[in-house]
Coordinates of C-alpha atoms in Angstrom, one line a residue:
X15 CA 68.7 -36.7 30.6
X16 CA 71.3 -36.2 27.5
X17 CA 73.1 -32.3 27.7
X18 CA 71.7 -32.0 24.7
X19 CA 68.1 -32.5 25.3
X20 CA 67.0 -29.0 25.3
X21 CA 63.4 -27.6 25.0
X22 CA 63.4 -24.3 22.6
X23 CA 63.0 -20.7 24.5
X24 CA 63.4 -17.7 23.2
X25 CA 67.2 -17.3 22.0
X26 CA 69.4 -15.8 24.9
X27 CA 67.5 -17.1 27.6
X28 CA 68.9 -17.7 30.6
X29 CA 68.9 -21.8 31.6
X30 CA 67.5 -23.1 34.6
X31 CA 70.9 -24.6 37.0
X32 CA 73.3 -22.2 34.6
X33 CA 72.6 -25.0 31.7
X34 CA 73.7 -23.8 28.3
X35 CA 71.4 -22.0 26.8
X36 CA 68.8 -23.5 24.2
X37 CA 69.0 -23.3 20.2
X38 CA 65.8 -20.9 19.1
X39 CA 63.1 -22.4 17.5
X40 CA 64.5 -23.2 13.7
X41 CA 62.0 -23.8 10.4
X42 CA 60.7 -26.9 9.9
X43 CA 63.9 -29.5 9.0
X44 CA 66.6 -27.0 9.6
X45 CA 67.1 -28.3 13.4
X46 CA 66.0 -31.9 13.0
X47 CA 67.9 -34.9 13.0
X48 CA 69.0 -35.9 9.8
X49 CA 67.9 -38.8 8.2
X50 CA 70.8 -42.1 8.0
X51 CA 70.4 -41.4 4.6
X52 CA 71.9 -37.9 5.5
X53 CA 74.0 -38.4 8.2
X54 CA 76.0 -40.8 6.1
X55 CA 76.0 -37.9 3.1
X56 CA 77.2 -35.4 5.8
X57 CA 80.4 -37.4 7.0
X58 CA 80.8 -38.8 3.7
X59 CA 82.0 -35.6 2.4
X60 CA 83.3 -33.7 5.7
X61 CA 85.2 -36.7 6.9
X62 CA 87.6 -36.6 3.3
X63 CA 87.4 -32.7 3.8
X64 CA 89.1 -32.5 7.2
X65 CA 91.5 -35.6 6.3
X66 CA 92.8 -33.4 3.4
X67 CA 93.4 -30.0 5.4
X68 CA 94.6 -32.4 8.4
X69 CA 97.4 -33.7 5.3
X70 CA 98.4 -31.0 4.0
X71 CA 98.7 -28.7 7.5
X72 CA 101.0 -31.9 8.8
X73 CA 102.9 -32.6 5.4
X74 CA 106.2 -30.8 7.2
X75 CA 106.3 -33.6 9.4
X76 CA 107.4 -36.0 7.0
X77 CA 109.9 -34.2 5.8
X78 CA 113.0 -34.6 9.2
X79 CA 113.5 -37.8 10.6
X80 CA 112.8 -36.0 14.1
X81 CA 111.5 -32.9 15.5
X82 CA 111.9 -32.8 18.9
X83 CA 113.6 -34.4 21.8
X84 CA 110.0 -36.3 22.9
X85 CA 110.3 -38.2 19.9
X86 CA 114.1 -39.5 20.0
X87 CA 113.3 -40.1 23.8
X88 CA 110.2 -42.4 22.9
X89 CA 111.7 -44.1 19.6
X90 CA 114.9 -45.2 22.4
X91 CA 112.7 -46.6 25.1
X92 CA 110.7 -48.6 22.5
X93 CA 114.1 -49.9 21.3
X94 CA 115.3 -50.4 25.1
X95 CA 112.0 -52.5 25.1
X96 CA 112.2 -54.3 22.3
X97 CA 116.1 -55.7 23.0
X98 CA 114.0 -56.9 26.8
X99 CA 113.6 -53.8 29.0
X100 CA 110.5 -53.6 31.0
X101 CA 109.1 -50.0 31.6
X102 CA 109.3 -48.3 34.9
X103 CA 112.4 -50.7 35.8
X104 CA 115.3 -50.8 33.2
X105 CA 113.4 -48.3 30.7
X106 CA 112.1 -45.0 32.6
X107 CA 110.7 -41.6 32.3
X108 CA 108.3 -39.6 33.7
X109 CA 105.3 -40.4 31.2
X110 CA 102.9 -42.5 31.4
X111 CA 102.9 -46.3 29.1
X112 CA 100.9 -45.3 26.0
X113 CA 103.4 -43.9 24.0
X114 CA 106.5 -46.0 24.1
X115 CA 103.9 -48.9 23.6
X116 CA 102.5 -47.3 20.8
X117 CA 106.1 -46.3 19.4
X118 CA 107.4 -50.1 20.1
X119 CA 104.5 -51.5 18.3
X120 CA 105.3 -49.2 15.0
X121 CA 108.4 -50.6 15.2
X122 CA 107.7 -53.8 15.5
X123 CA 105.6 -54.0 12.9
X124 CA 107.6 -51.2 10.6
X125 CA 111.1 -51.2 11.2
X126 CA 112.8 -49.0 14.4
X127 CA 114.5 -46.8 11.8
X128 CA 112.1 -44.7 10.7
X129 CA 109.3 -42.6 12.2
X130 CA 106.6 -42.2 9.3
X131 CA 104.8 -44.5 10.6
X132 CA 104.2 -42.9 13.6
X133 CA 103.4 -39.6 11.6
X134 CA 100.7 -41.1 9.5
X135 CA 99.5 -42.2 12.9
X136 CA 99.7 -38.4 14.0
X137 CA 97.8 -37.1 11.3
X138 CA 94.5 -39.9 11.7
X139 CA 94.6 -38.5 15.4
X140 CA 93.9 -35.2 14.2
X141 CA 91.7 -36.3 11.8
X142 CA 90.0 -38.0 14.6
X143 CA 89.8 -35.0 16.9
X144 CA 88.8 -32.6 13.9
X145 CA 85.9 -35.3 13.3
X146 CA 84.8 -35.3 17.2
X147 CA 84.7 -31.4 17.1
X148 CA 82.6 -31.5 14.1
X149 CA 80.1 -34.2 15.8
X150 CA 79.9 -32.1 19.2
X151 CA 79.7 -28.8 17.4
X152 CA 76.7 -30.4 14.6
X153 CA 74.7 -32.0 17.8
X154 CA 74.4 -28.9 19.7
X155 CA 74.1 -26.6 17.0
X156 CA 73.4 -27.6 13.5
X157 CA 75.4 -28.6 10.5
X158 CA 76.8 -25.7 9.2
X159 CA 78.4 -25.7 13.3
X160 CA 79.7 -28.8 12.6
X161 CA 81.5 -28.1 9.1
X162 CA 82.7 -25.0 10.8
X163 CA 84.2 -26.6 14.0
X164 CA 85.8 -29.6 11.6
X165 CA 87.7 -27.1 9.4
X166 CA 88.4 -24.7 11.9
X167 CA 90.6 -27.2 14.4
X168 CA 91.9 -28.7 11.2
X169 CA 93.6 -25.3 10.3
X170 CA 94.1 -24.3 13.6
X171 CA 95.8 -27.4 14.4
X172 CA 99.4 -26.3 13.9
X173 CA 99.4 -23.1 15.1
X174 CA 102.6 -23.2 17.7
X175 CA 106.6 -24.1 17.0
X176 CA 106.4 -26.4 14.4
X177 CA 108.9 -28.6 16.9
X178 CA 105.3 -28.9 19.0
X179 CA 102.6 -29.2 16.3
X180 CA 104.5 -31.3 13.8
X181 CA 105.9 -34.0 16.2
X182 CA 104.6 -37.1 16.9
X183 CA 104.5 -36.8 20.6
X184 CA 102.6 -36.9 23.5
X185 CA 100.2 -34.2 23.1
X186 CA 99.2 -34.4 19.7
X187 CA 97.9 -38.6 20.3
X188 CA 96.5 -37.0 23.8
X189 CA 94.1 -34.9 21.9
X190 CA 91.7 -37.3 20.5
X191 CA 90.8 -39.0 23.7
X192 CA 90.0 -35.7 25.4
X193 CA 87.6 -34.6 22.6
X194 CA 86.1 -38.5 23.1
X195 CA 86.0 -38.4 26.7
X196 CA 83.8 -34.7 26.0
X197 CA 81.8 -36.6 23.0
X198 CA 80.8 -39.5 25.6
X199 CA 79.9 -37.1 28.5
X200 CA 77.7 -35.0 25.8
X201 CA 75.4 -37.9 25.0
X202 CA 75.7 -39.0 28.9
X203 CA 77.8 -41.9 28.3
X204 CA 80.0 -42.1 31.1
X205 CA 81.6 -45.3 30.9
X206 CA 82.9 -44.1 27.7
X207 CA 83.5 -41.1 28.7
X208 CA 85.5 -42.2 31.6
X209 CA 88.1 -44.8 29.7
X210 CA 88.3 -41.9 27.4
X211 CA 89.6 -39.6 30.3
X212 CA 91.7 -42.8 31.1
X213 CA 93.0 -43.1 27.8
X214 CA 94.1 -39.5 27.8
X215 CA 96.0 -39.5 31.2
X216 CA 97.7 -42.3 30.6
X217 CA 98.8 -41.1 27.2
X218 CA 100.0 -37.8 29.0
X219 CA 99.3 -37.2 32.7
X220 CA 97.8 -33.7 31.7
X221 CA 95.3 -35.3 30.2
X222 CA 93.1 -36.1 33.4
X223 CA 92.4 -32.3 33.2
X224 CA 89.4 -33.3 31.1
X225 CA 87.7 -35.1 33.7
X226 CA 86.5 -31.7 34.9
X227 CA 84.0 -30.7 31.7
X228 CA 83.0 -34.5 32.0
X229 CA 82.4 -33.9 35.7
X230 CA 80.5 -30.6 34.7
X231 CA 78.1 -32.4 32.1
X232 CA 77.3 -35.0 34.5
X233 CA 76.4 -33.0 37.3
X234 CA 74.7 -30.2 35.2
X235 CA 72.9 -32.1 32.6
X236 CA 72.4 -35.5 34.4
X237 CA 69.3 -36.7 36.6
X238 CA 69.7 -36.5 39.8
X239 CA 68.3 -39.4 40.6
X240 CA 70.5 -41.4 38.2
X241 CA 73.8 -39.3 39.1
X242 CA 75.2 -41.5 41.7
X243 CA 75.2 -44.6 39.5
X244 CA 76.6 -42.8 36.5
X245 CA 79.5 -40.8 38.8
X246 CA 80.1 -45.1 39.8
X247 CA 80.0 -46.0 35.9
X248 CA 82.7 -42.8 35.2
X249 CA 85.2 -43.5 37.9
X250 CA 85.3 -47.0 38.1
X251 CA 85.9 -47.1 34.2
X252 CA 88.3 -44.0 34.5
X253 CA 90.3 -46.5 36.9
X254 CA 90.4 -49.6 35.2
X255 CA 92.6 -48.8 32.3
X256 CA 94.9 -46.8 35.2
X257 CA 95.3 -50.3 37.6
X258 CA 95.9 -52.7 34.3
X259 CA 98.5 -50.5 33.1
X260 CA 100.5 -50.6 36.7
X261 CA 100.3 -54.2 36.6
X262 CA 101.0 -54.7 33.2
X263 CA 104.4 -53.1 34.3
X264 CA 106.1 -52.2 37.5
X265 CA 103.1 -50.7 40.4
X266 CA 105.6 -49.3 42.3
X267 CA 108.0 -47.8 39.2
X268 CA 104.4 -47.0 37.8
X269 CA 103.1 -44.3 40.8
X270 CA 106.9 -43.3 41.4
X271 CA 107.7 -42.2 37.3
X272 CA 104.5 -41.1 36.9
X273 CA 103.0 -39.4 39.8
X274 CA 105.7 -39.1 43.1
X275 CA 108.8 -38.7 41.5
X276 CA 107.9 -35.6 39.5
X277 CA 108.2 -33.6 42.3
X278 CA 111.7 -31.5 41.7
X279 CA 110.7 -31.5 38.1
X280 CA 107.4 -29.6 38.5
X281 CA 108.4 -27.5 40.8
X282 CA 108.5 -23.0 40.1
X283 CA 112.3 -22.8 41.0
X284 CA 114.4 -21.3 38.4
X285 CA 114.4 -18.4 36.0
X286 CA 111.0 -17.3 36.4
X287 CA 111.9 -14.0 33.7
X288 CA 112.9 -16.9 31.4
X289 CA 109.9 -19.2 32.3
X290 CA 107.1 -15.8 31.5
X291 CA 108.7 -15.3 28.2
X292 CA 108.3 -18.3 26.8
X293 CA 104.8 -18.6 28.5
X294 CA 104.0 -15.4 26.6
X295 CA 105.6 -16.3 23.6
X296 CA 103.8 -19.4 23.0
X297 CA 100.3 -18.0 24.1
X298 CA 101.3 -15.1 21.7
X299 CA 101.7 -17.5 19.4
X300 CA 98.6 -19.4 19.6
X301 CA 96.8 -16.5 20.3
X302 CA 97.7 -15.4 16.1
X303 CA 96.6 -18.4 14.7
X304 CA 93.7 -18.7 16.9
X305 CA 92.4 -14.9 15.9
X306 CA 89.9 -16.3 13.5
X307 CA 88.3 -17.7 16.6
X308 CA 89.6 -15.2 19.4
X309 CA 87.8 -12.4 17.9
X310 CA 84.3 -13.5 17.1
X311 CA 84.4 -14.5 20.7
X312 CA 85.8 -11.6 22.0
X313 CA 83.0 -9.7 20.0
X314 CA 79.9 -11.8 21.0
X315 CA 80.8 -11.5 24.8
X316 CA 80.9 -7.6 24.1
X317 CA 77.4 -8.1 23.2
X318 CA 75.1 -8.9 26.5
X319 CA 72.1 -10.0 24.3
X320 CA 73.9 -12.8 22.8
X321 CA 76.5 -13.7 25.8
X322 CA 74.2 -16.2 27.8
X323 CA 73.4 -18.2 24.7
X324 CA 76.6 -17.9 23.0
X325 CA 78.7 -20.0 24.8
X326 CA 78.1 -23.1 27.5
X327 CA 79.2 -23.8 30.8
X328 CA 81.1 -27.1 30.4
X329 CA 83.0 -25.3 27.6
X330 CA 84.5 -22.8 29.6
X331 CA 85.2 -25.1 32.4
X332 CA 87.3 -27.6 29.5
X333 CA 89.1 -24.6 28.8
X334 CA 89.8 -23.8 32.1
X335 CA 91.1 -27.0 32.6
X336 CA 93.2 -27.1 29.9
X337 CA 94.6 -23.5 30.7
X338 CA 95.7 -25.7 34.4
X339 CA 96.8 -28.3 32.1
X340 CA 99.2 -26.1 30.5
X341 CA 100.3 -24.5 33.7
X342 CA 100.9 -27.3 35.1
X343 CA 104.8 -27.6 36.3
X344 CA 105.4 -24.0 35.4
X345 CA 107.1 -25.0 32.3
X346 CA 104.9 -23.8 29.4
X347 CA 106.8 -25.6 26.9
X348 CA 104.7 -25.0 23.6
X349 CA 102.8 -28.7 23.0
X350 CA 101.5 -27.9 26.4
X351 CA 99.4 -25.4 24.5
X352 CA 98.1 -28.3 22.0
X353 CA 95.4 -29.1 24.7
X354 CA 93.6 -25.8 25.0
X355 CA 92.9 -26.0 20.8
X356 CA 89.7 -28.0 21.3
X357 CA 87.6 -26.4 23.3
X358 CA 88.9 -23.1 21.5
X359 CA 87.6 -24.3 18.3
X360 CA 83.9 -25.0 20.2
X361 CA 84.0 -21.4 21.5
X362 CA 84.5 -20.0 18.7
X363 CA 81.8 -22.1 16.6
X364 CA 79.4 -21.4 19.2
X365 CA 80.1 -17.6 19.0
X366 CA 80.1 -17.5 15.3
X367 CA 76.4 -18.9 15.2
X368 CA 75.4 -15.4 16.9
X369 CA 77.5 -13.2 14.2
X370 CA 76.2 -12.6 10.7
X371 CA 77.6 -15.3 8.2
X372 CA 80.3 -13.5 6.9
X373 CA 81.9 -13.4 10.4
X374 CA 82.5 -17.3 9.5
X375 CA 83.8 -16.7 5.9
X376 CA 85.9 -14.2 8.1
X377 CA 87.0 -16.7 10.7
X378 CA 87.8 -19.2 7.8
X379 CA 89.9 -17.1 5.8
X380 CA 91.9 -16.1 9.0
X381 CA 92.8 -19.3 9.9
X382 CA 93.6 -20.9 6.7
X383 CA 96.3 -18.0 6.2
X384 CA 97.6 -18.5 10.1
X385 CA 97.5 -22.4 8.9
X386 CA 100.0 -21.4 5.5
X387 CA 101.9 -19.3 7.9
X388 CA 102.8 -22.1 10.3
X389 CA 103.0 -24.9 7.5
X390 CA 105.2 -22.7 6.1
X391 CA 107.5 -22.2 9.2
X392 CA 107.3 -26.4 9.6
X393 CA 108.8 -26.3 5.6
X394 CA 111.4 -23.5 5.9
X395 CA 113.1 -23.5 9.6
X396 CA 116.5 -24.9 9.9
X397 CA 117.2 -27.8 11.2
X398 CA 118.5 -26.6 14.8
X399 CA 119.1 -29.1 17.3
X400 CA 118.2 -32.5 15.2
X401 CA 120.8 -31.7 13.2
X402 CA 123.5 -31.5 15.6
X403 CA 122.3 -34.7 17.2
X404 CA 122.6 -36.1 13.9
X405 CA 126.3 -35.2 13.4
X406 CA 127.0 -36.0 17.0
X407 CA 125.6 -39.4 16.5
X408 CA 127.7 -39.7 13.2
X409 CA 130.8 -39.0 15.5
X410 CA 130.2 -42.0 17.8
X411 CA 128.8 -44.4 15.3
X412 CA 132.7 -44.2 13.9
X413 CA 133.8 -45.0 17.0
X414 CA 131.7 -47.9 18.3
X415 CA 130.5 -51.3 16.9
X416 CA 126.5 -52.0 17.1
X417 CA 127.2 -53.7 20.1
X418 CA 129.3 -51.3 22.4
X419 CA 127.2 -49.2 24.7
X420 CA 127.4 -45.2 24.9
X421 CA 126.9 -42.8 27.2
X422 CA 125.5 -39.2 26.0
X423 CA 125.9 -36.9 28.7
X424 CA 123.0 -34.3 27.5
X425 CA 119.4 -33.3 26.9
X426 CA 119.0 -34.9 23.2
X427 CA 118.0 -38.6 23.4
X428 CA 117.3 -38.9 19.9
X429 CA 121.3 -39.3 20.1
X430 CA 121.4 -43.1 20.7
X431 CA 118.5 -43.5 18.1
X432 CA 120.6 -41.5 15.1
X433 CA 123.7 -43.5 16.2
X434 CA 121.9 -46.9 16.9
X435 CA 123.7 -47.8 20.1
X436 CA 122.5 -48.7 23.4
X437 CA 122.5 -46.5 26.0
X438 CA 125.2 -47.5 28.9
X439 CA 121.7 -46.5 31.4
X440 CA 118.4 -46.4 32.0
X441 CA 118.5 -42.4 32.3
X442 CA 118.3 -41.1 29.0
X443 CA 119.2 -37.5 29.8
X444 CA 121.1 -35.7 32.3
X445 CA 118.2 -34.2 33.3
X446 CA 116.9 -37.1 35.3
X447 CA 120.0 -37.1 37.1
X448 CA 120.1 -33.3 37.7
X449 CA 116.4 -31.9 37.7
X450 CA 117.7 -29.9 34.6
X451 CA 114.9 -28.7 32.2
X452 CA 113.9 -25.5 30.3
X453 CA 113.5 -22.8 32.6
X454 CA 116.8 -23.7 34.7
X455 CA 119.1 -21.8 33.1
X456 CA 120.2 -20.2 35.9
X457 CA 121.7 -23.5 37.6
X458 CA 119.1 -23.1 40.3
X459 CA 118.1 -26.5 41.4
X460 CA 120.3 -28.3 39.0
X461 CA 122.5 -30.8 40.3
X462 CA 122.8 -34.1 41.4
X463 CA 121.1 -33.8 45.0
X464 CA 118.2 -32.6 42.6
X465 CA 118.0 -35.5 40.2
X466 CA 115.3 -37.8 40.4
X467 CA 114.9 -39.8 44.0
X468 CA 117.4 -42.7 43.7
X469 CA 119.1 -42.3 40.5
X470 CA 122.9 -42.2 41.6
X471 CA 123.2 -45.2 42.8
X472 CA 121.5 -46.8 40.7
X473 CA 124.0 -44.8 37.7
X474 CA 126.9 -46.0 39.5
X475 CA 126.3 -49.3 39.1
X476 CA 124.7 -49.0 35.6
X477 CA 128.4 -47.8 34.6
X478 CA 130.3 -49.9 36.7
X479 CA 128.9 -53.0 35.3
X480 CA 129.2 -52.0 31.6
X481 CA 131.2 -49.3 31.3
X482 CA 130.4 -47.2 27.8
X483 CA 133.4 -47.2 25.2
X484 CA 132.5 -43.7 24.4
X485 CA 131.0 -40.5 26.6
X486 CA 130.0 -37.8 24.8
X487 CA 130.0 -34.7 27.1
X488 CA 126.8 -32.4 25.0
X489 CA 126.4 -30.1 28.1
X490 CA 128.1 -27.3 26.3
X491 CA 128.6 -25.3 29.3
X492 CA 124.8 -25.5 30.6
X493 CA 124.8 -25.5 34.7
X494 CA 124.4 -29.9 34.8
X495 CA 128.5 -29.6 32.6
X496 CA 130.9 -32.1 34.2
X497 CA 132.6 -29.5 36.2
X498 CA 129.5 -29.3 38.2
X499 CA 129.2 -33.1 38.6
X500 CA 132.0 -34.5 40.7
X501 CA 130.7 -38.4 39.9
X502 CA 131.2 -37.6 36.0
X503 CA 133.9 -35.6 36.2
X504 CA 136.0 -38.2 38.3
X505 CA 134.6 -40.6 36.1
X506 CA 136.1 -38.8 32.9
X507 CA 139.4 -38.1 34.5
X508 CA 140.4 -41.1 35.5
X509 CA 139.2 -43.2 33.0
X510 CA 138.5 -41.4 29.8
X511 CA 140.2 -39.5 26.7
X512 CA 139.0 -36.4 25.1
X513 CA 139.7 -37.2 21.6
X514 CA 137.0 -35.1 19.5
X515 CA 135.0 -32.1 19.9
X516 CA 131.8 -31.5 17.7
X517 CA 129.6 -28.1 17.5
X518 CA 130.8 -27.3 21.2
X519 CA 130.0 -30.9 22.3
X520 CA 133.7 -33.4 23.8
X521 CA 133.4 -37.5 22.8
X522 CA 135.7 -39.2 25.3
X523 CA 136.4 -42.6 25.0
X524 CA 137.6 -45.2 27.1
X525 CA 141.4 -45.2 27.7
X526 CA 143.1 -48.7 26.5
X527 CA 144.8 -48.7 30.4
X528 CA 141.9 -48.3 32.1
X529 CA 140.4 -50.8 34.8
X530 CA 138.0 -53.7 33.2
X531 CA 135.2 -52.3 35.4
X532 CA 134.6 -48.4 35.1
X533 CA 134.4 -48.8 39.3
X534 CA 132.3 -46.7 41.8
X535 CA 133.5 -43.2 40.9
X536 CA 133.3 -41.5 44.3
X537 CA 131.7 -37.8 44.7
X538 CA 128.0 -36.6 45.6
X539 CA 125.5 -39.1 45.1
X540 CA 121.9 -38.3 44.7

C-alpha cells in the first residue's frame, strides 16, 4: 500500500514494522482530502508565495557574472561543446552530463556570454523543491505542514557561503530531483521515483544517495507481495536514464570521469586540520540558519511522549544519506551541505506539529532573519576570487586574438570564459593534472604522478600540436607552482617569456624564436 495510507491510533503510538507513526484522529474535515476545488486554491496561493521568498532570497545571484569556479568550469565545457567537443573525450571532468548540457543549451538558445539565464533557471529549481516539500509535508500531515515546510526550505535555502547557495551549480539543480525521487516513493511510484534518483545522480553523482529513503519507503511501506515487481520497476528505471547517457557520449570516458577516475581525488590524504575546519565551519554555518528548525527538533526528541510520532523512519534515513553525501570524498566543500536542507526542513515540520503553535511563528521568524542575514552576505561580500579572474582574463584578452589558444595554469576556469579564448587542453585546471583540490594545502598528494590516470600524455600532445600563445602561471606559490612540475617548467623555460605579473599570478607568452611546434617537453609524466 501507499506510505501514506495510515489508519488513526492514538497519537504517539508506536507502528507496527517501525512505520511512521499515524496522525491522531482530527475533527471532521480538518484531515480530509481537499476538494479540486481546494487543492487548486491551496497551490494557487502557496505556489506565488514560495516563488517570491525563493526571488528575493536568490536576488544576489544576479548581481556577479560568476560565483564560483563550478560555474566558469561548466559555462567553458558548454562552449568547448558548442565549437565540436564531445564530452568525456575532448571536453572532461569528473561530473556527470546534465549540467554542461543544460549550460550548452542556455547558451544556445541565450547567448554564451551571460549566465542569467541559467540563474532564472536556479531559482524555478528551488521553487520546485520548496513546492515538493510543501506537497510531502501537506500529505502526511495537513496543510498548515505544508505552508510551513514550503516557506521554511524557501528561507532556509541560502543558508551557507553565498559562493555555494547563490551559484548556479551542481547542487542547487540536484536538489529538485531528490525531493521528486522522495515525492514518487511517498505515493509508491517507483518508476518515477527511480528516473528521479537517475536524474539526480546524473546531475551530481552524490545524488544516488537518495536512493536509500526511496529504498526505505519501499521496503517499509510496500506490500510484500508486490515488492519484487516494484524493486524491478525502481532499478530498471533508475538505470535507463544512466546507460542512454553513456551512449549518448563516450561509455568508456563516461565510467572513467565519472566513477573510476575519481579515485586520487576522493581520497582523505592531505591536511586533515584544514579539511575539519572547514567541515565545522560550514556545518556551523548551516547549523545557524537551520536553528528555526534544529531546535524544535532538538526539543520534541527531549520529550519521549512525542518522539515516536514526531518524526519517520525514511526521514532520518534521507538525512542520513545526505550526511554520507556530504562526506563523501572528505572534502566538505559547502554546496555539499545543500543536500541535507530537505529532509531538514521535513524534520523540522514534523516536529513543529507536536509543539504549541507559536513554536512555528518562532521557527518562522528565525529563519526569515537567518535568510536576511545570508542574502545580505550574497549583497555585501567582496568580490574575491571572480574578480581576479576577471582582471587576469583582461590581461590575456590584450594579448591574444579570438582565435589564439591559452593556457591557464590554475584552479579558476571561469578564466577562459572572462577572456573568451579556447583553452590550449581538454584539462581545465591544474588540478586534473595534479590531484590538487581544497584540503591539499600541504602538497601531500599533489603532483603530476597524482593527476588523473592518463592525463600527461595526453597534455603533451595537446600542447605540442597547438601550442598556446600565452601561459598564464595562476599557481601563486600553491604546492602544483611550476617549480614543482618539471614538464611545465621546461616547457616555460625554453619556450616562453615572462612579460606581466598580475595580483601574484606570471602571463608568459610564446617567444618569437621559438620552434613552430611547442615539442614533447621532457620530465615526469603522469
Amino acid at each position: 500500500m501507499p506510505a501514506e495510507s495510515f489508519r488513526s491510533v492514538p497519537a504517539g503510538a508506536p507502528s507496527r514494522r517501525g512505520a511512521p507513526a499515524p496522525l491522531p484522529a482530527q475533527p471532521a474535515g480538518a484531515g480530509a482530502a481537499p476538494r479540486p476545488s481546494g487543492r487548486r486554491r491551496y497551490w494557487v496561493r502557496l505556489v506565488p508565495l514560495l516563488a517570491a521568498l525563493v526571488l528575493l532570497a536568490r536576488l544576489p545571484s544576479f548581481l556577479r557574472p560568476l560565483w564560483n569556479p563550478d560555474e566558469g568550469y561548466l559555462a567553458v565545457q558548454a562552449r568547448m561543446l558548442a565549437a565540436g567537443g564531445s564530452l568525456y573525450e575532448t571536453v572532461v571532468d569528473r561530473k556527470p552530463p546534465l549540467m554542461p548540457w543544460l549550460y550548452q543549451g542556455a547558451f544556445a538558445l541565450f547567448g554564451d556570454d551571460s549566465l542569467w539565464p541559467l540563474r532564472v533557471l536556479a531559482v524555478l529549481a528551488q521553487v520546485l523543491t520548496a513546492v515538493l516539500l510543501a506537497s510531502l509535508a501537506r500529505r502526511r500531515w495537513g496543510d498548515a505542514a505544508g505552508r510551513t515546510a514550503g516557506v521554511l526550505y524557501a528561507l532556509v535555502s541560502i543558508g551557507l557561503n553565498p559562493e555555494d547557495t547563490q551559484a548556479a551549480s551542481f547542487g542547487v539543480f540536484m536538489l529538485p530531483a531528490t525531493a521528486a525521487a522522495v515525492w514518487s516513493a511517498d505515493r509508491a511510484r517507483w518508476g518515477t521515483a527511480g528516473l528521479m534518483v537517475a536524474v539526480a545522480a546524473l546531475t551530481k553523482q552524490t545524488g544516488a544517495a537518495v536512493l536509500l529513503p526511496v529504498l526505505w519507503l519501499l521496503w517499509r511501506h510496500g506490500v510484500p507481495a508486490e515488492r519484487p515487481r516494484a524493486l524491478l520497476r525502481l532499478a530498471g528505471a533508475a538505470a535507463a536514464p544512466v546507460v542512454a547517457a553513456a551512449l549518448l557520449t563516450d561509455p568508456r570516458g563516461f565510467l572513467f570521469w565519472t566513477v573510476t577516475g575519481s579515485a586520487g581525488y576522493a581520497s582523505p590524504d592531505g591536511s586533515v586540520l584544514h579539511v575539519l575546519a572547514r567541515a565545522a565551519g560550514n556545518a556551523g554555518l548551516l547549523a545557524a540558519a537551520c536553528a528555526g528548525l534544529l531546535v524544535p527538533l532538538a526539543a520534541v526528541l527531549r520529550r519521549r511522549a512525542d518522539r515516536a510520532g514526531a518524526v519517520t523512519g525514511d526521514l532520518w534515513v534521507w538525512t542520513a544519506s545526505s550526511v554520507l553525501a556530504v562526506a563523501t570524498g572528505f572534502h566538505f566543500f559547502g554546496h555539499y551541505y545543500l543536500q541535507l536542507i530537505p529532509p531538514l526542513v521535513l524534520l523540522g515540520t514534523a516536529a513543529l506539529r507536536r509543539l504549541p503553535r507559536p513554536w512555528t511563528r518562532g521557527a518562522v521568524l528565525v529563519s526569515a532573519a537567518s535568510c536576511l542575514v545570508f542574502a545580505g552576505w550574497g549583497l555585501l561580500a567582496p568580490g574575491g576570487e571572480p574578480d581576479h579572474a576577471r582582471r587576469l582574463a583582461e590581461r590575456v584578452e590584450r594579448r591574444t586574438d579570438p582565435a589564439d589558444r591559452v593556457l591557464f595554469w590554475g584552479m579558476h576556469p571561469e578564466q577562459y570564459w572572462f577572456a573568451g579564448r579556447m583553452p590550449a587542453t581538454r584539462y581545465l585546471t591544474a588540478g586534473l593534472l595534479t590531484n590538487y583540490s581544497g584540503g591539499r594545502e600541504d602538497g601531500r598528494q599533489v603532483g603530476p604522478r597524482h593527476g588523473v590516470p592518463g592525463s600527461w600524455p595526453v597534455f603533451r600532445r595537446e600542447l605540442a600540436a597547438n601550442p598556446p600563445e600565452v601561459i598564464v602561471d595562476d599557481s601563486r606559490g600553491k604546492p602544483y607552482r611550476p617549480a614543482r612540475v618539471p614538464d611545465l617548467r621546461e616547457l616555460l623555460r625554453e619556450r616562453y617569456e615572462p612579460v606581466e605579473r598580475v595580483d601574484g599570478a606570471v602571463l608568459y607568452v610564446l617567444r618569437e624564436d621559438a620552434p613552430g611546434g611547442a615539442g614533447t617537453p621532457g620530465g615526469a609524466g603522469g
